N, CA, C and O atoms as a printed pandas DataFrame, in Angstrom:
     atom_number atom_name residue_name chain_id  residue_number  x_coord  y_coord  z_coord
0              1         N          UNK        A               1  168.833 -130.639   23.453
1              2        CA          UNK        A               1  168.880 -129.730   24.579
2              3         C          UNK        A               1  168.256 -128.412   24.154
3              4         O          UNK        A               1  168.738 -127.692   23.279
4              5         N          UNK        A               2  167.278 -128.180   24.757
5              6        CA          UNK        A               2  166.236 -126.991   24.673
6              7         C          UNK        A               2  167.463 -125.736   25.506
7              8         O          UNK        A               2  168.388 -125.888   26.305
8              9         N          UNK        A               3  166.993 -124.789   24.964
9             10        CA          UNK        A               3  167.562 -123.249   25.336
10            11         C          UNK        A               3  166.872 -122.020   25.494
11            12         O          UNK        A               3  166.212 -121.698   24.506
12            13         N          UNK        A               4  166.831 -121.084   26.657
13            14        CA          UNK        A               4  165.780 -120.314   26.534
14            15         C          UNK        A               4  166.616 -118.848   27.455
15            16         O          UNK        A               4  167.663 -119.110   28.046
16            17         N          UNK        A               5  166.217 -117.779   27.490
17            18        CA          UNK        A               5  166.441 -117.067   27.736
18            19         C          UNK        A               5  165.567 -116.224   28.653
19            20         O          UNK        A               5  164.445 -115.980   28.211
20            21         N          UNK        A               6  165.858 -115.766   29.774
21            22        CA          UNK        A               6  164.609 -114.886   30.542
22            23         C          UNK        A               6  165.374 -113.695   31.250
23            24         O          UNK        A               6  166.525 -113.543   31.660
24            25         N          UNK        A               7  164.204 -112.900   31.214
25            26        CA          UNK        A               7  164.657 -111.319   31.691
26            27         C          UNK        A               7  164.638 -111.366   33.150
27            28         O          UNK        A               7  164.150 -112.308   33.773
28            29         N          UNK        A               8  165.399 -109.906   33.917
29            30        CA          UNK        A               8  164.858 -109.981   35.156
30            31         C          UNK        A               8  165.304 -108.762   35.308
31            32         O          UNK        A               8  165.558 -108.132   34.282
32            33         N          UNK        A               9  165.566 -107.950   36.979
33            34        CA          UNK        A               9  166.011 -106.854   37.279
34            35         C          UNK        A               9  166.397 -107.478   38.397
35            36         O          UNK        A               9  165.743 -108.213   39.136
36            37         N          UNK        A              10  167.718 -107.063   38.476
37            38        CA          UNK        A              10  168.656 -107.192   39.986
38            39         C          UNK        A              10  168.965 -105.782   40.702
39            40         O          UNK        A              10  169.577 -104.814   40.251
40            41         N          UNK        A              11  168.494 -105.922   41.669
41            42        CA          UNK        A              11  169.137 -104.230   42.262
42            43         C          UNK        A              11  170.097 -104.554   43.383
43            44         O          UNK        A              11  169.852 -105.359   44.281
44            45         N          UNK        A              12  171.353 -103.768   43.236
45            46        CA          UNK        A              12  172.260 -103.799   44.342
46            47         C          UNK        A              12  172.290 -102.502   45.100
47            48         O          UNK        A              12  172.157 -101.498   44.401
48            49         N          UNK        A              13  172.442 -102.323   46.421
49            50        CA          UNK        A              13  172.542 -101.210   47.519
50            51         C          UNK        A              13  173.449 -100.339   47.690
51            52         O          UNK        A              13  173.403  -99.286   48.326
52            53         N          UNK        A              14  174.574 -100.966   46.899
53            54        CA          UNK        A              14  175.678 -100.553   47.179
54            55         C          UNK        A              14  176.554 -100.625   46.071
55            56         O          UNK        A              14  176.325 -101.460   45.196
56            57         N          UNK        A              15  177.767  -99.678   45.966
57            58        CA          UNK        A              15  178.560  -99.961   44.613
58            59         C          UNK        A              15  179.017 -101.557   44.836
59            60         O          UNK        A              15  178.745 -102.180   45.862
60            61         N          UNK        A              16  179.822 -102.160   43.603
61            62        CA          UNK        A              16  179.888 -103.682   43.615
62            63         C          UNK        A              16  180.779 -103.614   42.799
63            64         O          UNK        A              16  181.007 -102.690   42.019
64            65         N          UNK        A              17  181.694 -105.222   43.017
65            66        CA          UNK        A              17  182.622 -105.359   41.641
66            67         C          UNK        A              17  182.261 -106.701   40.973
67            68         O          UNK        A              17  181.417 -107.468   41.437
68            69         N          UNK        A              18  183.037 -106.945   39.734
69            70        CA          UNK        A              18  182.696 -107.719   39.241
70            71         C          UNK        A              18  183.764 -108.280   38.574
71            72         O          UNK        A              18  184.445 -107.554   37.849
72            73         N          UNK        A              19  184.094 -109.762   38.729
73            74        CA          UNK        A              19  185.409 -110.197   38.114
74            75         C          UNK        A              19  185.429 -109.239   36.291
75            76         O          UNK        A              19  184.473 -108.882   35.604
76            77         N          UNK        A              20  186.678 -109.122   36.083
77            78        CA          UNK        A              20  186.553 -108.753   34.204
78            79         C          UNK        A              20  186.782 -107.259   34.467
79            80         O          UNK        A              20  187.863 -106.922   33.984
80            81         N          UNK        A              21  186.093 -106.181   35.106
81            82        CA          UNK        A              21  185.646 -105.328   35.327
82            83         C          UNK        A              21  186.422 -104.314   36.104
83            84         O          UNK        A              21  186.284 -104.175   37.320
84            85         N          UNK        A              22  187.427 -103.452   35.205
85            86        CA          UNK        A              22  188.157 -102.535   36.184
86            87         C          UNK        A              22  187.490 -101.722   37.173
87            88         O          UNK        A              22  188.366 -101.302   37.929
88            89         N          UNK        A              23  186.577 -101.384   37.457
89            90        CA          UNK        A              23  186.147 -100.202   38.510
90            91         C          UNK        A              23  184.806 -100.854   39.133
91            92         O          UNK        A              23  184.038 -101.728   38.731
92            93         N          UNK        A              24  184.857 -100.112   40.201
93            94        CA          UNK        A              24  183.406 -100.187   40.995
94            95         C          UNK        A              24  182.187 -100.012   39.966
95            96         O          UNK        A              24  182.243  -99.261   38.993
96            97         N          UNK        A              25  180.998 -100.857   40.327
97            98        CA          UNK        A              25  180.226 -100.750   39.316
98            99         C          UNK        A              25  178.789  -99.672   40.202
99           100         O          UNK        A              25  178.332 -100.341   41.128
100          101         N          UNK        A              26  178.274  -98.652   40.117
101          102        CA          UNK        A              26  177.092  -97.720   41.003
102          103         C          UNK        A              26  175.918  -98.747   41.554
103          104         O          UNK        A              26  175.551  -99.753   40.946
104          105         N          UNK        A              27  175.370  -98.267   42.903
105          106        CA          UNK        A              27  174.136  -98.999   43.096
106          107         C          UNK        A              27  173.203  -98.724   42.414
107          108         O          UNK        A              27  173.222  -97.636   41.838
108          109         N          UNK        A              28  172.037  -99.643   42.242
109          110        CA          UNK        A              28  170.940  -99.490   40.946
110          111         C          UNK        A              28  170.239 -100.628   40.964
111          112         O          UNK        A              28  170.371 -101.498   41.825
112          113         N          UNK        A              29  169.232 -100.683   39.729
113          114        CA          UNK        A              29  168.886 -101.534   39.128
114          115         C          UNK        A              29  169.512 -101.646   38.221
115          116         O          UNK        A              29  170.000 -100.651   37.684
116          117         N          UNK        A              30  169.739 -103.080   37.674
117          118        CA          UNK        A              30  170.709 -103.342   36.408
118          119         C          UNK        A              30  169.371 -104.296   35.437
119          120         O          UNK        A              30  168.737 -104.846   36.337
120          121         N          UNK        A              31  169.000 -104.525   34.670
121          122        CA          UNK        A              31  168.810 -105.151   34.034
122          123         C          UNK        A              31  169.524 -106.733   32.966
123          124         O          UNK        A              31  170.273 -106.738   31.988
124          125         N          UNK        A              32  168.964 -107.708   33.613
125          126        CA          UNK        A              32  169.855 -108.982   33.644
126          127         C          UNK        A              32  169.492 -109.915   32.433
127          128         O          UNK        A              32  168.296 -109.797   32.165
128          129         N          UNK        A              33  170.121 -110.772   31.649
129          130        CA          UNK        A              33  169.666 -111.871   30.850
130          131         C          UNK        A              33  170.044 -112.900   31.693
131          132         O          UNK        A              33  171.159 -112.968   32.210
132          133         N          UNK        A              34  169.069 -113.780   31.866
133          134        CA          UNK        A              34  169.467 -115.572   31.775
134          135         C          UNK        A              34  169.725 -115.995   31.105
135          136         O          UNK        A              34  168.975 -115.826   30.144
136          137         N          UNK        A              35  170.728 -116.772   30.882
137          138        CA          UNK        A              35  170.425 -117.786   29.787
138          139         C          UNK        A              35  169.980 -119.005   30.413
139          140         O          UNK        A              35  169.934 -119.010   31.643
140          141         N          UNK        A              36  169.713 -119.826   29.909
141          142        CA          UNK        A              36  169.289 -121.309   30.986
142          143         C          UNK        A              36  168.925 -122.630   29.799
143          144         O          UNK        A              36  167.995 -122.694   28.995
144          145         N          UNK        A              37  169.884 -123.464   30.023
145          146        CA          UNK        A              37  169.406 -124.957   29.193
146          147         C          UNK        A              37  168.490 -125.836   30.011
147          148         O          UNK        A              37  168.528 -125.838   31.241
148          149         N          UNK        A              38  167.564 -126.674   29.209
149          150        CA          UNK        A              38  167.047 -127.892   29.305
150          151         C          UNK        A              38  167.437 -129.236   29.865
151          152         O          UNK        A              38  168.018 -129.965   29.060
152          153         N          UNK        A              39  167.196 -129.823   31.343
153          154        CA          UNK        A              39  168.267 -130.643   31.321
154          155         C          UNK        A              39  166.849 -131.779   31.882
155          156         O          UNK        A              39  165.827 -131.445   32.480
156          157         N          UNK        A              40  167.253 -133.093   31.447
157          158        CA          UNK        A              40  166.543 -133.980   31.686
158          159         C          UNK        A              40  167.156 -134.989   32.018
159          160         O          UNK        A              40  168.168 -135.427   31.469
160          161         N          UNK        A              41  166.402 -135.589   33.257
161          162        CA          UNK        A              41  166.703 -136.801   34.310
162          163         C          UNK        A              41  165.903 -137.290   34.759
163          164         O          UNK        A              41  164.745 -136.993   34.466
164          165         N          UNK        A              42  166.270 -138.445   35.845
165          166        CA          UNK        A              42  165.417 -139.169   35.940
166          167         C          UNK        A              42  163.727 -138.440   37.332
167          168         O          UNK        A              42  162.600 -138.870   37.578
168          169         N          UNK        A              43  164.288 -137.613   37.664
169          170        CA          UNK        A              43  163.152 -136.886   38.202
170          171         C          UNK        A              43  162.414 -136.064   37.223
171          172         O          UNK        A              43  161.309 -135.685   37.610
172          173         N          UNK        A              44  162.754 -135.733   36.127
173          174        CA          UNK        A              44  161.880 -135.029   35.167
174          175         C          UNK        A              44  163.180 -133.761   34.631
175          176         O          UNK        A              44  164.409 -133.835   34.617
176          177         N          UNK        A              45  162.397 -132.856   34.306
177          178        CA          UNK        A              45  162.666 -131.659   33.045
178          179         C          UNK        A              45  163.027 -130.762   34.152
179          180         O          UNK        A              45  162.231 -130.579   35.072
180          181         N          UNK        A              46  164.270 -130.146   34.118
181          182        CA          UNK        A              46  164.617 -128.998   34.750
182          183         C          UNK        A              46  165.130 -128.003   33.859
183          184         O          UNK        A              46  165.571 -128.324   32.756
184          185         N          UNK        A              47  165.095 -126.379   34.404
185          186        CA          UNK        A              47  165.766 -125.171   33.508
186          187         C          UNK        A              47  167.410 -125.020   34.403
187          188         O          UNK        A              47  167.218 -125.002   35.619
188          189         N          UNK        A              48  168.382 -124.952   34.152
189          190        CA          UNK        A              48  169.485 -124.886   35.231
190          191         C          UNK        A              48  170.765 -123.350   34.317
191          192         O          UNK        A              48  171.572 -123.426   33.390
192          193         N          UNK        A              49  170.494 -122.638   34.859
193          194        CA          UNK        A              49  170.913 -121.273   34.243
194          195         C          UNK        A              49  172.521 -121.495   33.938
195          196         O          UNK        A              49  173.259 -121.974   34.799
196          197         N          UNK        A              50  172.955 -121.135   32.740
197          198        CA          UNK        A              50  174.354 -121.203   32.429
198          199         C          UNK        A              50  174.952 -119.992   32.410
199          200         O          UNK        A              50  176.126 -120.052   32.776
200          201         N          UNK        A              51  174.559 -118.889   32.110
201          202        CA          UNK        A              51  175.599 -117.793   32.533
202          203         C          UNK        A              51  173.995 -116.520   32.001
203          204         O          UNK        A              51  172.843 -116.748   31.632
204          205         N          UNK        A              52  174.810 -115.222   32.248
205          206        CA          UNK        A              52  173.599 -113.965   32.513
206          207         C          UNK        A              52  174.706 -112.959   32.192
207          208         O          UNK        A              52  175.894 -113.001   32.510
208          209         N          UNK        A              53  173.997 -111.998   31.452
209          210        CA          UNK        A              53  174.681 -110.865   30.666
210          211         C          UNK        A              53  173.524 -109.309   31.497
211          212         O          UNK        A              53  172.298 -109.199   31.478
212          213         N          UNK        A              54  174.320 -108.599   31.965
213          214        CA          UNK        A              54  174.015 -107.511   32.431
214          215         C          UNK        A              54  174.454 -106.418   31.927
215          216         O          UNK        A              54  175.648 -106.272   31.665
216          217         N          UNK        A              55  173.341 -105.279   31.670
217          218        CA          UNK        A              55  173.080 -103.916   30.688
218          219         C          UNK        A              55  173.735 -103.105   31.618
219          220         O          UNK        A              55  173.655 -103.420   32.805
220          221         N          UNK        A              56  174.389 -102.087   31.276
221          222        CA          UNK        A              56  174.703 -101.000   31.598
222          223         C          UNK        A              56  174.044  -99.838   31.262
223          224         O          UNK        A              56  173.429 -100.042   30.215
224          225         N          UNK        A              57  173.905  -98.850   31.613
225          226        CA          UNK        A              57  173.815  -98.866   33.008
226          227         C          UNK        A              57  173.126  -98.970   33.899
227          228         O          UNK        A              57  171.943  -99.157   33.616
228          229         N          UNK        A              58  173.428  -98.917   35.092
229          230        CA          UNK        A              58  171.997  -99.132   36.197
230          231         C          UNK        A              58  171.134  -98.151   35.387
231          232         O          UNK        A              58  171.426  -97.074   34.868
232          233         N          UNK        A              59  169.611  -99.071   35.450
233          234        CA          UNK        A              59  167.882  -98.396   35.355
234          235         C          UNK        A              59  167.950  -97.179   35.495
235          236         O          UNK        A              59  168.504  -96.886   36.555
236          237         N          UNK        A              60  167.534  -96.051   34.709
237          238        CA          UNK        A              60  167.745  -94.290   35.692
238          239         C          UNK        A              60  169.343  -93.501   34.924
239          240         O          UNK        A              60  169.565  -92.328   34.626
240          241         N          UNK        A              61  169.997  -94.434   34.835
241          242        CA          UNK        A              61  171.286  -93.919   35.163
242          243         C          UNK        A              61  171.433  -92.873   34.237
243          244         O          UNK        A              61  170.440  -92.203   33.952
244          245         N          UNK        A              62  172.719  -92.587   33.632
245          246        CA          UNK        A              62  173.146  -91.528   32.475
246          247         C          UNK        A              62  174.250  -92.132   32.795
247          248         O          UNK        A              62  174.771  -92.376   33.883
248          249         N          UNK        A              63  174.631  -92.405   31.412
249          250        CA          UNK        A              63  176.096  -93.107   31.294
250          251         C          UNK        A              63  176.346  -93.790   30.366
251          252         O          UNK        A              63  175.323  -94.242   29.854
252          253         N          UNK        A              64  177.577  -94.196   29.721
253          254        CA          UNK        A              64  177.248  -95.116   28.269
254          255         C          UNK        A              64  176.817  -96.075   28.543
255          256         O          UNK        A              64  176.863  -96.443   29.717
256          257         N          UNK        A              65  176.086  -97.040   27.320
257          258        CA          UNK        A              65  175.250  -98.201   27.801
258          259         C          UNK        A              65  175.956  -99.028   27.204
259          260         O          UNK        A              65  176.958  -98.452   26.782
260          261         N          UNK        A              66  175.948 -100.181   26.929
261          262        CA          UNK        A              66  176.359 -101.239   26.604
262          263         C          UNK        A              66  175.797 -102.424   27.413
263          264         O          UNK        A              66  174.735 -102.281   28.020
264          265         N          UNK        A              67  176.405 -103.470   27.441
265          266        CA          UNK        A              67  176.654 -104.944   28.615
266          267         C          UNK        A              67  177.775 -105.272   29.090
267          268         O          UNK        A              67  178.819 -105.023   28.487
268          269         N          UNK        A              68  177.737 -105.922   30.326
269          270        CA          UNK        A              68  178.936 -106.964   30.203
270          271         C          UNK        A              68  178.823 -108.085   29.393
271          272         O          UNK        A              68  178.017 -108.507   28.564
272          273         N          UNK        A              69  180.141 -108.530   30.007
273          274        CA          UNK        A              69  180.614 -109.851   29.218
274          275         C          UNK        A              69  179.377 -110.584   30.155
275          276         O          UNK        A              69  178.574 -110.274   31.035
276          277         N          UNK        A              70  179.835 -111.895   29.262
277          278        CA          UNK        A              70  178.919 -113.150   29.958
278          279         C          UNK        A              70  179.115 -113.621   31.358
279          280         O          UNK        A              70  179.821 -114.625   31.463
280          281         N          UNK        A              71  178.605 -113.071   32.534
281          282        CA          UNK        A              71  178.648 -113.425   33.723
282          283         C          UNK        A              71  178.666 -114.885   34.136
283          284         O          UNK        A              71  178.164 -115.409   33.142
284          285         N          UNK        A              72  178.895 -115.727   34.866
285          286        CA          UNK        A              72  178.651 -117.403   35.150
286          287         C          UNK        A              72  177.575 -117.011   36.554
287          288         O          UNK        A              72  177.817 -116.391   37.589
288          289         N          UNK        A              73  176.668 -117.492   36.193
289          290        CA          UNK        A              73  175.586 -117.876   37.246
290          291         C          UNK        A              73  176.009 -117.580   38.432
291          292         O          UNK        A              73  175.401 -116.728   39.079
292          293         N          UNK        A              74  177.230 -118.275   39.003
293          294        CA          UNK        A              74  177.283 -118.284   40.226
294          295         C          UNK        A              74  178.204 -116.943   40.880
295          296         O          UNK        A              74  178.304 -116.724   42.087
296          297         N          UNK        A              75  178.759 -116.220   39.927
297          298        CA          UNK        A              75  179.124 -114.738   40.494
298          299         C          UNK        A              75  178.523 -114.150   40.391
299          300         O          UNK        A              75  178.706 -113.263   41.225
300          301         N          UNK        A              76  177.274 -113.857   39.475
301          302        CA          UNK        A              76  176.327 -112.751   40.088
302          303         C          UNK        A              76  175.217 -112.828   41.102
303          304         O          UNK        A              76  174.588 -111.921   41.648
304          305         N          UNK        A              77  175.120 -114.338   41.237
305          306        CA          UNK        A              77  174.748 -114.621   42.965
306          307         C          UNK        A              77  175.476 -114.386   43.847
307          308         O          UNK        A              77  174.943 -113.893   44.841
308          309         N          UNK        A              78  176.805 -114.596   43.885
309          310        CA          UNK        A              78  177.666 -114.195   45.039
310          311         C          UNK        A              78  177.789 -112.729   45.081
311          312         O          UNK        A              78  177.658 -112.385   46.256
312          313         N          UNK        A              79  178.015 -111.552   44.189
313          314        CA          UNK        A              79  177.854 -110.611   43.987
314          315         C          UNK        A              79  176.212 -109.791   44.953
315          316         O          UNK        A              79  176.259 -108.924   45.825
316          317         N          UNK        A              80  174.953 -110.468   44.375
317          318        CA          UNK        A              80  174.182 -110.589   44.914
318          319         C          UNK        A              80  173.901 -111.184   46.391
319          320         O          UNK        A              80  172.779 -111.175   46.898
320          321         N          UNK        A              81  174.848 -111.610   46.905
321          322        CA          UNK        A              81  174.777 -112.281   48.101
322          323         C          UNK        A              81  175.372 -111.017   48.947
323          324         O          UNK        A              81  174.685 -110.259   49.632
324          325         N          UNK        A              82  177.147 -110.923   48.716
325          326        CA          UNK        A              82  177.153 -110.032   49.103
326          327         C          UNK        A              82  176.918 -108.637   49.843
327          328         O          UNK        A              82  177.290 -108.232   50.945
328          329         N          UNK        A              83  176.053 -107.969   48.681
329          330        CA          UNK        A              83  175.434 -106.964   48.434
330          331         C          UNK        A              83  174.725 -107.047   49.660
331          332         O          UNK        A              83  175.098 -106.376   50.622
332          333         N          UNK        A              84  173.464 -108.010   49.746
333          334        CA          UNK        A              84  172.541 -107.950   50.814
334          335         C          UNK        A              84  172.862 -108.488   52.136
335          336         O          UNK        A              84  172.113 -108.593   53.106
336          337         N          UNK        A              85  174.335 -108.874   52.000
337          338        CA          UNK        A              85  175.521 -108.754   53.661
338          339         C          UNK        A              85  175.277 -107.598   53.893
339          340         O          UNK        A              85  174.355 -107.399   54.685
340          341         N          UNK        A              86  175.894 -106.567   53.388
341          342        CA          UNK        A              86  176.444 -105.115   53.735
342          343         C          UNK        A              86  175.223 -104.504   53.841
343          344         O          UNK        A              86  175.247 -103.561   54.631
344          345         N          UNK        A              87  174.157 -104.711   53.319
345          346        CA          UNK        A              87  172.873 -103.935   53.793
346          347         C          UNK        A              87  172.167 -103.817   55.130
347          348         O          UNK        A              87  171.153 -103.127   55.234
């Protein structure tokens, strides 16, 4: 099983929460990791993302930096889903 990692930028509109995470997190750009394994079947070679680690702080910001913990794929889509409800 192959393993790979890819960058991206997520921007949210609005403050947001995040399971783990005592407080509202600011709107921004955040800067995101994928992680994503190798999975093979009988249709061929797919990438299928296993969890994504996000920098603090939003792009711009002033504030201590660090990351979160290891996000699961599917809450920072819902997070992301969200977000572009309320917009």
């Amino acid at each position: 099983m192959n393993k790979r990692s890819r960058s991206t930028t997520v921007r949210f509109h609005g403050s947001f929460q995040l399971p783990g995470v005592e407080h509202a997190l600011p709107e921004g750009e955040y800067h995101v990791i994928h992680n994503e394994v190798r999975c093979v079947g009988d249709e061929g070679a797919v990438w299928r993302r296993v969890d994504s680690v996000m920098h603090l702080p939003a792009i711009g910001m002033r504030g201590p930096s660090g990351r979160l913990p290891e996000i699961s794929a599917g809450v920072l889509d819902a997070a992301l889903e969200q977000d572009r409800r309320r917009a």
